[in-house]
PDB file of C-alpha atoms in Angstrom:
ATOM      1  CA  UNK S 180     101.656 202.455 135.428  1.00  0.00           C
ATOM      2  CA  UNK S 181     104.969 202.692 137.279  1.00  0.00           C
ATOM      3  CA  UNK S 182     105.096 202.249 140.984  1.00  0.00           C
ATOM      4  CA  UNK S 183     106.211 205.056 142.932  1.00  0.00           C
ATOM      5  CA  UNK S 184     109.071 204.026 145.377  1.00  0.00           C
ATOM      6  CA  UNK S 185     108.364 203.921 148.991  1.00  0.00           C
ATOM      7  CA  UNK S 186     110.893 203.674 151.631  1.00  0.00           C
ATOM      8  CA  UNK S 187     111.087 200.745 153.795  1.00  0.00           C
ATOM      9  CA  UNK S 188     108.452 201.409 156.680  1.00  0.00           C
ATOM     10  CA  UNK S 189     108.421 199.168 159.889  1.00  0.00           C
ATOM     11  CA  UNK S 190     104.984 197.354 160.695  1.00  0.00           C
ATOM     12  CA  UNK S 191     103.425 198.228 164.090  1.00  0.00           C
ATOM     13  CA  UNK S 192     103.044 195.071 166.002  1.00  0.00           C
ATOM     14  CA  UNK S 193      99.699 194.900 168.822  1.00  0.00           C
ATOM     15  CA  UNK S 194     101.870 194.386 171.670  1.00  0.00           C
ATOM     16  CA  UNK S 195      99.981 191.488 173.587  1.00  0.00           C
ATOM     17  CA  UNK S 196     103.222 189.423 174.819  1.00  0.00           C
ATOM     18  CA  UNK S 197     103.671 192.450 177.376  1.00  0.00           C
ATOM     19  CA  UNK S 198     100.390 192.096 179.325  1.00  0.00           C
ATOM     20  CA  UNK S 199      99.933 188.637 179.029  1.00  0.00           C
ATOM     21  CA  UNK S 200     103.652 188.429 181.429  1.00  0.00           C
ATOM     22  CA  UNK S 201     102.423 190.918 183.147  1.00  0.00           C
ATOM     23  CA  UNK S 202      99.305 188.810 183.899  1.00  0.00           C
ATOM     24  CA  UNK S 203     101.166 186.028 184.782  1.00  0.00           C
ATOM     25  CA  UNK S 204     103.812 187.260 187.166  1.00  0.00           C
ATOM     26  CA  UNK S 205     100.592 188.994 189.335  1.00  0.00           C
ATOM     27  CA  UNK S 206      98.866 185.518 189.351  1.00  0.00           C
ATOM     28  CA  UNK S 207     102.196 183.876 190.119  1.00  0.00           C
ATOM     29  CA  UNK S 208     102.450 186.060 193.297  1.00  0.00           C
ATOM     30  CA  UNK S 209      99.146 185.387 194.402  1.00  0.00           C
ATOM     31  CA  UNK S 210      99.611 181.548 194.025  1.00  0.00           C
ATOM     32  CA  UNK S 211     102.796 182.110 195.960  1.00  0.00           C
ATOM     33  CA  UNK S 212     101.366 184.117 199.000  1.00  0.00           C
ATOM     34  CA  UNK S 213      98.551 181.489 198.957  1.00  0.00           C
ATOM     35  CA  UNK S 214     101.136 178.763 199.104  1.00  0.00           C
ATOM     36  CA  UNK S 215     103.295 180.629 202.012  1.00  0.00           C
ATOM     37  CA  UNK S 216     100.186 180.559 204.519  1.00  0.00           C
ATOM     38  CA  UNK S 217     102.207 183.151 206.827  1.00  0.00           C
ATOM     39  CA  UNK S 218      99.397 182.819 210.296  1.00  0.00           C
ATOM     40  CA  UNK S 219      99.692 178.946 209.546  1.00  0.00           C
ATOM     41  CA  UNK S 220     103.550 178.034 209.047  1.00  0.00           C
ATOM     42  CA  UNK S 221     105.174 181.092 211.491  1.00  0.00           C
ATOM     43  CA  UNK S 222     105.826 180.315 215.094  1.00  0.00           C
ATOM     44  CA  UNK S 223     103.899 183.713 216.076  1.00  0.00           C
ATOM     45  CA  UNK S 224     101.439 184.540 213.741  1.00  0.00           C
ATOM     46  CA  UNK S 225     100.599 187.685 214.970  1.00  0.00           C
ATOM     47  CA  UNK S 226     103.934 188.790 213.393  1.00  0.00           C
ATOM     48  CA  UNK S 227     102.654 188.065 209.883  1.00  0.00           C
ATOM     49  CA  UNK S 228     102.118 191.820 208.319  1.00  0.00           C
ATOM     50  CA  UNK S 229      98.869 192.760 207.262  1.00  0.00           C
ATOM     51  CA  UNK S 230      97.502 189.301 208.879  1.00  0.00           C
ATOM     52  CA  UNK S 231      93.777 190.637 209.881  1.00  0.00           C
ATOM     53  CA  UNK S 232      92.884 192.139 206.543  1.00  0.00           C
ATOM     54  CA  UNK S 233      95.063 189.343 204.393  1.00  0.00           C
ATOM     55  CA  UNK S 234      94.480 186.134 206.298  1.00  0.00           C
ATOM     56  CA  UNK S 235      96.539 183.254 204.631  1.00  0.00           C
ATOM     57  CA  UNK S 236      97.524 186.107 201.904  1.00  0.00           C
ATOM     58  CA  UNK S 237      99.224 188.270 204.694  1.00  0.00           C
ATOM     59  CA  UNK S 238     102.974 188.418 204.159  1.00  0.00           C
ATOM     60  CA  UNK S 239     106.017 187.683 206.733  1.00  0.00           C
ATOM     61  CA  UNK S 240     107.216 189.531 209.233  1.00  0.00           C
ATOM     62  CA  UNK S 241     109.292 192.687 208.517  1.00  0.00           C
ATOM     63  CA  UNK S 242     112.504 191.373 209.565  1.00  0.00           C
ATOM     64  CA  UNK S 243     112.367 188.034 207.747  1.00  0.00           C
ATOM     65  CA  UNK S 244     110.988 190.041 204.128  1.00  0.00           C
ATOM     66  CA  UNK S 245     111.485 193.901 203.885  1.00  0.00           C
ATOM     67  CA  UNK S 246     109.844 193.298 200.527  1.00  0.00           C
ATOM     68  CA  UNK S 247     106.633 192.507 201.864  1.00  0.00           C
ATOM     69  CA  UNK S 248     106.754 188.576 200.217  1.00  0.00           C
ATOM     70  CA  UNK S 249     106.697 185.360 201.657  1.00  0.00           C
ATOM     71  CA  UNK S 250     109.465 182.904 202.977  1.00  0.00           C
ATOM     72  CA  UNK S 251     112.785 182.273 201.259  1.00  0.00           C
ATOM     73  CA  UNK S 252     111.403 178.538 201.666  1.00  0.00           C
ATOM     74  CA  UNK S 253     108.308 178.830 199.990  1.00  0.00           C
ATOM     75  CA  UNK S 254     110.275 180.360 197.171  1.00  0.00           C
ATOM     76  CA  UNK S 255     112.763 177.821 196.750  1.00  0.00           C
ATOM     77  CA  UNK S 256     109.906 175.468 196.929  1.00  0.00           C
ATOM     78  CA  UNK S 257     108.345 177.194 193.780  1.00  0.00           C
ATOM     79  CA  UNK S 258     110.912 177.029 192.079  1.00  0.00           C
ATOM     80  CA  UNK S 259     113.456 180.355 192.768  1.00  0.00           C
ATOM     81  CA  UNK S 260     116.923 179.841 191.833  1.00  0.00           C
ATOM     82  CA  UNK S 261     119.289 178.088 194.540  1.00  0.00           C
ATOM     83  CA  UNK S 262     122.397 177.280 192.866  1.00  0.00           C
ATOM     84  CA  UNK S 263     122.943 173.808 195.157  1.00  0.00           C
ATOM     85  CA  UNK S 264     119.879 172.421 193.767  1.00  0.00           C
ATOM     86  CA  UNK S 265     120.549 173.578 189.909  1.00  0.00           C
ATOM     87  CA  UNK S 266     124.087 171.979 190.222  1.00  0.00           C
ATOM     88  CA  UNK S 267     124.029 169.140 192.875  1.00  0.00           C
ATOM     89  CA  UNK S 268     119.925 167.999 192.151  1.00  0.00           C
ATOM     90  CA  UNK S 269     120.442 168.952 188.130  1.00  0.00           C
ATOM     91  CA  UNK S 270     117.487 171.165 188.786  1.00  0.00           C
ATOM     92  CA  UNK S 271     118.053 173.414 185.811  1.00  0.00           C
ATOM     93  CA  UNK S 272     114.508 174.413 185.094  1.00  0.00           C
ATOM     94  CA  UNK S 273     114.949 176.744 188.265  1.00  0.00           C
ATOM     95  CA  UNK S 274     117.267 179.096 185.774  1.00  0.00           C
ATOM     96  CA  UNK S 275     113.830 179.900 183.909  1.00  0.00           C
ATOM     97  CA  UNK S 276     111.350 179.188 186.800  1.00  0.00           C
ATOM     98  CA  UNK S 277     112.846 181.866 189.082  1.00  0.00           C
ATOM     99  CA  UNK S 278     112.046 185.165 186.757  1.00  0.00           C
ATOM    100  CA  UNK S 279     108.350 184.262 186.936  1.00  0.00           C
ATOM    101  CA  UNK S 280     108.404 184.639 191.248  1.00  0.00           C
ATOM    102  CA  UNK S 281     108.805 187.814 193.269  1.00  0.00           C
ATOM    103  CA  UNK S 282     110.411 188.755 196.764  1.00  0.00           C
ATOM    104  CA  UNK S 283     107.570 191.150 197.254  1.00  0.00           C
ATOM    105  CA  UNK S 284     104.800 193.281 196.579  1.00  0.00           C
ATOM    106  CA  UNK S 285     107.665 196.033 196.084  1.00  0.00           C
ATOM    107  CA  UNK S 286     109.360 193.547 194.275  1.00  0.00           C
ATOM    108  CA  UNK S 287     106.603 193.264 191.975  1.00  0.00           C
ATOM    109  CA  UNK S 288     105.298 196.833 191.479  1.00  0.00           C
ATOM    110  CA  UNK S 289     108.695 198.010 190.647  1.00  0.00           C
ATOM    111  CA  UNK S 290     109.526 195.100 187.838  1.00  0.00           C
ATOM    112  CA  UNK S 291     105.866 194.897 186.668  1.00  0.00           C
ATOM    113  CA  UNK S 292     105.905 198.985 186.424  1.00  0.00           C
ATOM    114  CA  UNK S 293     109.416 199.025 184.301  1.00  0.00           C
ATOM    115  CA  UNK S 294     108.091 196.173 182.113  1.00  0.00           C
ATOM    116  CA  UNK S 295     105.202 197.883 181.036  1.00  0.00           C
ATOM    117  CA  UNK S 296     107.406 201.341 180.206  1.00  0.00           C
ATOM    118  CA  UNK S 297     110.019 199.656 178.525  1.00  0.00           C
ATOM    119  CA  UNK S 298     108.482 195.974 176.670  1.00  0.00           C
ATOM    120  CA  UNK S 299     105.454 197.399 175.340  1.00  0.00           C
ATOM    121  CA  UNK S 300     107.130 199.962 173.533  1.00  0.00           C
ATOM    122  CA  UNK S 301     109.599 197.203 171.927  1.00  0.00           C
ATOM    123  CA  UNK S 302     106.529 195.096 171.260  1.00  0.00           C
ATOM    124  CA  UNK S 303     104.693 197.789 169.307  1.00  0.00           C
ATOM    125  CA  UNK S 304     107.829 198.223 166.874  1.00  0.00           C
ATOM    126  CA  UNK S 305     109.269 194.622 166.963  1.00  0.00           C
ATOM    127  CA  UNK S 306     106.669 192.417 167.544  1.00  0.00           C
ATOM    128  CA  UNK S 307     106.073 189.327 170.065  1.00  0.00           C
ATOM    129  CA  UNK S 308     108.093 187.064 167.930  1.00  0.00           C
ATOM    130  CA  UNK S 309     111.275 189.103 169.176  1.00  0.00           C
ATOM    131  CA  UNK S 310     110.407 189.918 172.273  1.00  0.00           C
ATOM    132  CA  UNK S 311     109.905 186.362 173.506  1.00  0.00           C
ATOM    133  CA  UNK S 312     112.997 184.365 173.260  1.00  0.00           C
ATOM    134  CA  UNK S 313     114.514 188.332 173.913  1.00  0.00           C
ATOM    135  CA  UNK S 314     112.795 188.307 177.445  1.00  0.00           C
ATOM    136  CA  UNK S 315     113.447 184.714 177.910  1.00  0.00           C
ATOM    137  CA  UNK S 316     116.920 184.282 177.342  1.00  0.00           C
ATOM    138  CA  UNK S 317     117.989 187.450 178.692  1.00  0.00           C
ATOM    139  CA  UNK S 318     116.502 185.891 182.294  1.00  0.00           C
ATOM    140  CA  UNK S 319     118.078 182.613 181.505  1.00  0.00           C
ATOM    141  CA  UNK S 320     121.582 184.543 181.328  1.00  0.00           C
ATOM    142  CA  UNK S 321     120.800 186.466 184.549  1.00  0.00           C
ATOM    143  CA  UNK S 322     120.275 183.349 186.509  1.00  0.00           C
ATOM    144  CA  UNK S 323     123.400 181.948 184.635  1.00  0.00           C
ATOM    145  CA  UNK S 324     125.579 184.478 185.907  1.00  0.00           C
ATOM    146  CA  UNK S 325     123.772 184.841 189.237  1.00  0.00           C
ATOM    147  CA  UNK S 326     124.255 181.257 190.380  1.00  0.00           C
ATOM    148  CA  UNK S 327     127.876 181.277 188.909  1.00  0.00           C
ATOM    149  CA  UNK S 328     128.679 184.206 191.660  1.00  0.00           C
ATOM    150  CA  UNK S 329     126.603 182.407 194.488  1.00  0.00           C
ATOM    151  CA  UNK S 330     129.187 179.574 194.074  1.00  0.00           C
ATOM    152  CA  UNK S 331     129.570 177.823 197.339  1.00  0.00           C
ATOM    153  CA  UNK S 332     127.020 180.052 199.215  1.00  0.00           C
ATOM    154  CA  UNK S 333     124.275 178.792 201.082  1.00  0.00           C
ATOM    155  CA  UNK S 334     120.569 179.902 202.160  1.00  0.00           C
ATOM    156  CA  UNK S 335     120.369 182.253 198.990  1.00  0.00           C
ATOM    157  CA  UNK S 336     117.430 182.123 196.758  1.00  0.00           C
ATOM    158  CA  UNK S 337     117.064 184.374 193.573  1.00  0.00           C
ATOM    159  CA  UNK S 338     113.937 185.472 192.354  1.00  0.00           C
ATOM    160  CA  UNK S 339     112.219 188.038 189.669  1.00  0.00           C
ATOM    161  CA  UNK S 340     112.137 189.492 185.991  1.00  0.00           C
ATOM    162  CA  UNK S 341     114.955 191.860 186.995  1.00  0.00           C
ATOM    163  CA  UNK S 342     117.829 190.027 184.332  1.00  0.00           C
ATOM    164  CA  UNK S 343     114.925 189.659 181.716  1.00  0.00           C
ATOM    165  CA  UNK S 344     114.463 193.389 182.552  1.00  0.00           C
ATOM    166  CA  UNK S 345     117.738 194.809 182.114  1.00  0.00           C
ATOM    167  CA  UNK S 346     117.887 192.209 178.995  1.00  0.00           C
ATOM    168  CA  UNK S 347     115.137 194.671 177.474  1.00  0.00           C
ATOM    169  CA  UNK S 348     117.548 197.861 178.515  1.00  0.00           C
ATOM    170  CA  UNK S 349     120.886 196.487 177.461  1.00  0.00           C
ATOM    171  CA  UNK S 350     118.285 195.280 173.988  1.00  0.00           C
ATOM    172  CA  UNK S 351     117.814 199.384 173.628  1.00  0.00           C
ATOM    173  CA  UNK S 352     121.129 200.267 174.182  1.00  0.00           C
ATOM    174  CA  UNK S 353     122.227 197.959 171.211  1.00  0.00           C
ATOM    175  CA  UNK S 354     119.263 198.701 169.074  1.00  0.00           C
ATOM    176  CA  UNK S 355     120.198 202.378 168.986  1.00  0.00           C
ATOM    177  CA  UNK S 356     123.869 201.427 168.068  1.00  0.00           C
ATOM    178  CA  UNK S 357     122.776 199.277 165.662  1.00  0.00           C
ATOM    179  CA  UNK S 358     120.407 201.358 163.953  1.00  0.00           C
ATOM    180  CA  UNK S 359     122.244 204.260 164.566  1.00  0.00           C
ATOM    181  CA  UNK S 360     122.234 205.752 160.940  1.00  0.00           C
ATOM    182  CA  UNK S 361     118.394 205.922 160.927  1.00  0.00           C
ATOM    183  CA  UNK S 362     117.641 208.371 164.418  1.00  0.00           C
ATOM    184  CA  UNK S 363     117.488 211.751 164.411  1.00  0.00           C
ATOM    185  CA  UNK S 364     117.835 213.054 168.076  1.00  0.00           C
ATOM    186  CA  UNK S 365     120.785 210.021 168.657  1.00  0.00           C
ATOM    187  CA  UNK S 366     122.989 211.789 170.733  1.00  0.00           C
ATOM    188  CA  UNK S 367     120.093 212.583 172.469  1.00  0.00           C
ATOM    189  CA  UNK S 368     118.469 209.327 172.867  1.00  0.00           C
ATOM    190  CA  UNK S 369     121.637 207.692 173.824  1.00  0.00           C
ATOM    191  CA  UNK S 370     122.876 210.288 176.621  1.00  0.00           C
ATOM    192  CA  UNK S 371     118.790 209.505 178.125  1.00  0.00           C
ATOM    193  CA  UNK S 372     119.217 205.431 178.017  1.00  0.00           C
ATOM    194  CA  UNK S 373     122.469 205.513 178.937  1.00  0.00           C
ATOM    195  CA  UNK S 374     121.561 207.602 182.213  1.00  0.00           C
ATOM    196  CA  UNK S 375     118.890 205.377 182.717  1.00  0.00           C
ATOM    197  CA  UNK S 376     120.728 202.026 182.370  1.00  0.00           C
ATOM    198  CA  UNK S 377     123.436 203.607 184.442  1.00  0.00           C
ATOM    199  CA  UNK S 378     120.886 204.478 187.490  1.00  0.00           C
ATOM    200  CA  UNK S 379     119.422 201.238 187.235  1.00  0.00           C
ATOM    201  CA  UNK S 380     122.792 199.184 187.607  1.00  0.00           C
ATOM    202  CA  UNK S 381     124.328 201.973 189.998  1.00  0.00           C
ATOM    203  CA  UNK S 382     121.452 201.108 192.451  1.00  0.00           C
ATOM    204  CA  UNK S 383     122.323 197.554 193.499  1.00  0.00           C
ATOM    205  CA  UNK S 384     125.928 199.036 194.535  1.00  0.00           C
ATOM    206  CA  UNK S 385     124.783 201.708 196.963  1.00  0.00           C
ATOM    207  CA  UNK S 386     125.784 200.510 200.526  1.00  0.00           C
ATOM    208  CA  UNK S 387     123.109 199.511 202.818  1.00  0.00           C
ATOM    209  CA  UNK S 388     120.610 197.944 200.113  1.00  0.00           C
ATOM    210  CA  UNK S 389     120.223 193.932 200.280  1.00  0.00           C
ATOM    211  CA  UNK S 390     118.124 191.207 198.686  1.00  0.00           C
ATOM    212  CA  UNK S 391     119.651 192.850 195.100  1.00  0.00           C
ATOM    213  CA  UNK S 392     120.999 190.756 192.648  1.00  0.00           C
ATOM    214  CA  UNK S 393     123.552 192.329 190.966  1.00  0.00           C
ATOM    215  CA  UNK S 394     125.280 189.659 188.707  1.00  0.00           C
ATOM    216  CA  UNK S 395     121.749 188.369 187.687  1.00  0.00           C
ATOM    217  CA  UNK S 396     121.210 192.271 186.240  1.00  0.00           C
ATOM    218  CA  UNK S 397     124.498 192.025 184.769  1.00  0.00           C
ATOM    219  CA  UNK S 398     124.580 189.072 182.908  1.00  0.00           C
ATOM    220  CA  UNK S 399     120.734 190.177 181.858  1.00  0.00           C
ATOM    221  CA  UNK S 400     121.992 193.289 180.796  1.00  0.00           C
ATOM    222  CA  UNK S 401     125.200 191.579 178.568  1.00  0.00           C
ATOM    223  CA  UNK S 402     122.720 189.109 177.042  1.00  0.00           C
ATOM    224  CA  UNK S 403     120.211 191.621 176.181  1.00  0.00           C
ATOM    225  CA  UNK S 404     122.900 194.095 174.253  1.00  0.00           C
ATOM    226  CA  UNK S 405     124.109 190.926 172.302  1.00  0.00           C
ATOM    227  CA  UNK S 406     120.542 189.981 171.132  1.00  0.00           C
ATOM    228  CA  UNK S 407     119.986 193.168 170.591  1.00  0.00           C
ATOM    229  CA  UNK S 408     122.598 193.467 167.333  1.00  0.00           C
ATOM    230  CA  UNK S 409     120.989 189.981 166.538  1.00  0.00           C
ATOM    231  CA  UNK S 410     117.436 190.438 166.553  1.00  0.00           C
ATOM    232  CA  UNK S 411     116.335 193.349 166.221  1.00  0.00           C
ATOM    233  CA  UNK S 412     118.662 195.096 163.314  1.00  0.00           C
ATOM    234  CA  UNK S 413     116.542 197.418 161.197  1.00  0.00           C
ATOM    235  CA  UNK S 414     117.130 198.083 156.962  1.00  0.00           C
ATOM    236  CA  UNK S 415     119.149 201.523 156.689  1.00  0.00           C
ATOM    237  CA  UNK S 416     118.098 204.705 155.733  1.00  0.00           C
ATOM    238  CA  UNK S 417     116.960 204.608 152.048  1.00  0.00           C
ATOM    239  CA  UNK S 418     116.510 200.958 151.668  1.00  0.00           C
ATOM    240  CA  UNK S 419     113.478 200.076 148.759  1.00  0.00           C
ATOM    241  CA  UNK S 420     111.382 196.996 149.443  1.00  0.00           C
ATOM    242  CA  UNK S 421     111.360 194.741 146.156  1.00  0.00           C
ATOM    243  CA  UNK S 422     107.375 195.353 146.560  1.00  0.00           C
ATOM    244  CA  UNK S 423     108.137 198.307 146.643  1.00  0.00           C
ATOM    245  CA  UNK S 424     110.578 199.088 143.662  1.00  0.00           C
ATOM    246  CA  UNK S 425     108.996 200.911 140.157  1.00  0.00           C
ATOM    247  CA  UNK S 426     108.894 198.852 137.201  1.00  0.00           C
ATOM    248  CA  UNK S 427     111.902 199.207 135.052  1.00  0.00           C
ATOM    249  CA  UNK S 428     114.178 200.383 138.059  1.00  0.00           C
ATOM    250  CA  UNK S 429     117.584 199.490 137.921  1.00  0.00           C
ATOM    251  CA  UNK S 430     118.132 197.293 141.172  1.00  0.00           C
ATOM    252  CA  UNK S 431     122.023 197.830 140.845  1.00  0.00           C
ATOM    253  CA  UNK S 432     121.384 201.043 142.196  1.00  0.00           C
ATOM    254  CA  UNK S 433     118.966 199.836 145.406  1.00  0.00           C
ATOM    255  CA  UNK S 434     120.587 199.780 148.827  1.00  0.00           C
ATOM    256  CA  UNK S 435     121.573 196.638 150.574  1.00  0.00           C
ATOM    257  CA  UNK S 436     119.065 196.406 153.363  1.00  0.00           C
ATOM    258  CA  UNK S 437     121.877 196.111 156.161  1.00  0.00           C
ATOM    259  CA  UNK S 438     124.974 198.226 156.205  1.00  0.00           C
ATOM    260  CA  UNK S 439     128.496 196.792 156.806  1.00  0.00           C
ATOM    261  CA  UNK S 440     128.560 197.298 160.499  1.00  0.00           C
ATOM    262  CA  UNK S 441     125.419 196.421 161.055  1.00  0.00           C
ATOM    263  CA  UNK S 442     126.420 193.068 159.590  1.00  0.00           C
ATOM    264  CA  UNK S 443     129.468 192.510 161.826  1.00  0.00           C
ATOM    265  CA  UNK S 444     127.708 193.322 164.987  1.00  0.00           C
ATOM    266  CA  UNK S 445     125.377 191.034 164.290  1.00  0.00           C
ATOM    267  CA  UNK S 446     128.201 188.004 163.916  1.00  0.00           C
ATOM    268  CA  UNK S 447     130.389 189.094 166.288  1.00  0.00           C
ATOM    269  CA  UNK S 448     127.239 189.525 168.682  1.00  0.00           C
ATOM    270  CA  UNK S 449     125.721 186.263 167.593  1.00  0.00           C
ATOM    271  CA  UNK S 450     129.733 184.426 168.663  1.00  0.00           C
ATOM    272  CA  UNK S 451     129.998 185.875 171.786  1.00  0.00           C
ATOM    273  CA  UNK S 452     126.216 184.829 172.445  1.00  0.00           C
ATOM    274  CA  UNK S 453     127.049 181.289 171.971  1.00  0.00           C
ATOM    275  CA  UNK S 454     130.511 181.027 173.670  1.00  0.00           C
ATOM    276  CA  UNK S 455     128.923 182.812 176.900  1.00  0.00           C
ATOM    277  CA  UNK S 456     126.404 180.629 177.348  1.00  0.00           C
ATOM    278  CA  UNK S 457     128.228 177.150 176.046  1.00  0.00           C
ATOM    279  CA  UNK S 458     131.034 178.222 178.649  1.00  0.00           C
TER     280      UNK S 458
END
């Protein structure tokens, strides 16, 4: 008997990647706070917040760490990104090391809280095969950019997920392009994300708010949009499986899985990936 034709139909992936960075960056913290020691290496340890309930665990004082965190010291120490010691000590592993630390326990409530809204979702339709080297390399080209701007400025030490988060945005923003053809509330969709990724950048500008590391967003963001058109491309509307496809079918008529443009995007995305990052 003849098979009946069934559209192409993405797999839903377990998303486990997700909670397993989520895990991490929370045990991170802890290791970090326990490493700080606030009541042991500040001059007046009764300025250490929280230092009666936290002990060792309690964080520094408000005007050293807004964020509620430990010492800039103890997270160059751990490995945060200081662009003297990538360049001058060749200490490169600090462009991946940093996105696993945190300021703060804002710090880490707020990136934990968008990771969990925005990566599980792309898990679940892309699985953690994607996701990975999307997360990863996004942060790497945060911490690129960000210790490109801090050029010749001293005492500044980057830290977080933020550029692997806005990797995952700008990854949505291109996804959507991308795939345009095969959404039905697009317009929609796009005029949402694009408010969203707007907000999100717009924040870091407003006058008056420190500690935020704009370029390392940025250059997140622009690596996430171009791995976007280069991982995560879906077949167009209409496309047959070869599983899928009836005995006796005619496979001139089948649609190619990727249209035209989807195809350039994904070269001209895949080029500029390369030259940013060799440059």
């Amino acid at each position: 008997a003849a098979m009946e034709n069934k559209p192409y139909a993405p797999e839903q992936w377990r998303a486990w990647l997700t909670p397993v960075i989520f895990v991490v960056c929370i045990i991170m913290f802890v290791y970090t706070m326990h490493v700080n020691n606030c009541p042991e290496k500040t001059a007046d340890s009764h300025q250490c917040v929280l230092r009666d309930i936290l002990g060792r665990y309690s964080f520094q004082p408000w005007k050293e760490n807004y964020l509620l965190g430990p010492s800039i010291f103890t997270l160059r120490d751990l490995g945060g990104l200081d662009r003297n010691l990538v360049v001058r000590k060749n200490q490169k592993y600090r462009l991946l090391s940093s996105m696993w630390l945190h300021a703060g326990i804002i710090h880490l409530v707020v990136n934990m809280t968008s990771l969990m809204l925005v990566s599980y979702r792309l898990e679940q339709e892309f699985g953690f095969a994607r996701i990975a080297p999307l997360y990863l390399l996004s942060g790497f080209g945060g911490s690129l950019l960000s210790c490109l701007h801090h050029k010749g400025k001293k005492e500044i030490v980057s830290v977080g997920a933020s550029g692997a988060l806005f990797g995952l945005l700008g990854t949505m923003l291109s996804e959507l392009i991308a795939n345009w053809t095969i959404y039905a509330n697009k317009c929609t969709s796009l005029s949402v994300l694009g408010s969203v990724i707007a907000l999100n950048l717009a924040f870091g500008f407003i006058p008056g708010v420190d500690g935020v590391d704009n370029l390392a967003h940025i250059g997140g963001f622009a690596s996430g949009v171009l791995l976007g058109f280069i991982l995560f491309l879906r077949p167009q509307y209409g496309y047959v499986s070869e599983k899928y496809i009836a005995e006796g079918y005619d496979a001139k008529h089948r649609k190619p899985k990727y249209m035209h443009y989807q195809q350039l995007c994904w070269i001209i995305a895949l080029i500029l990936l390369v030259l940013g990052y060799i440059t």
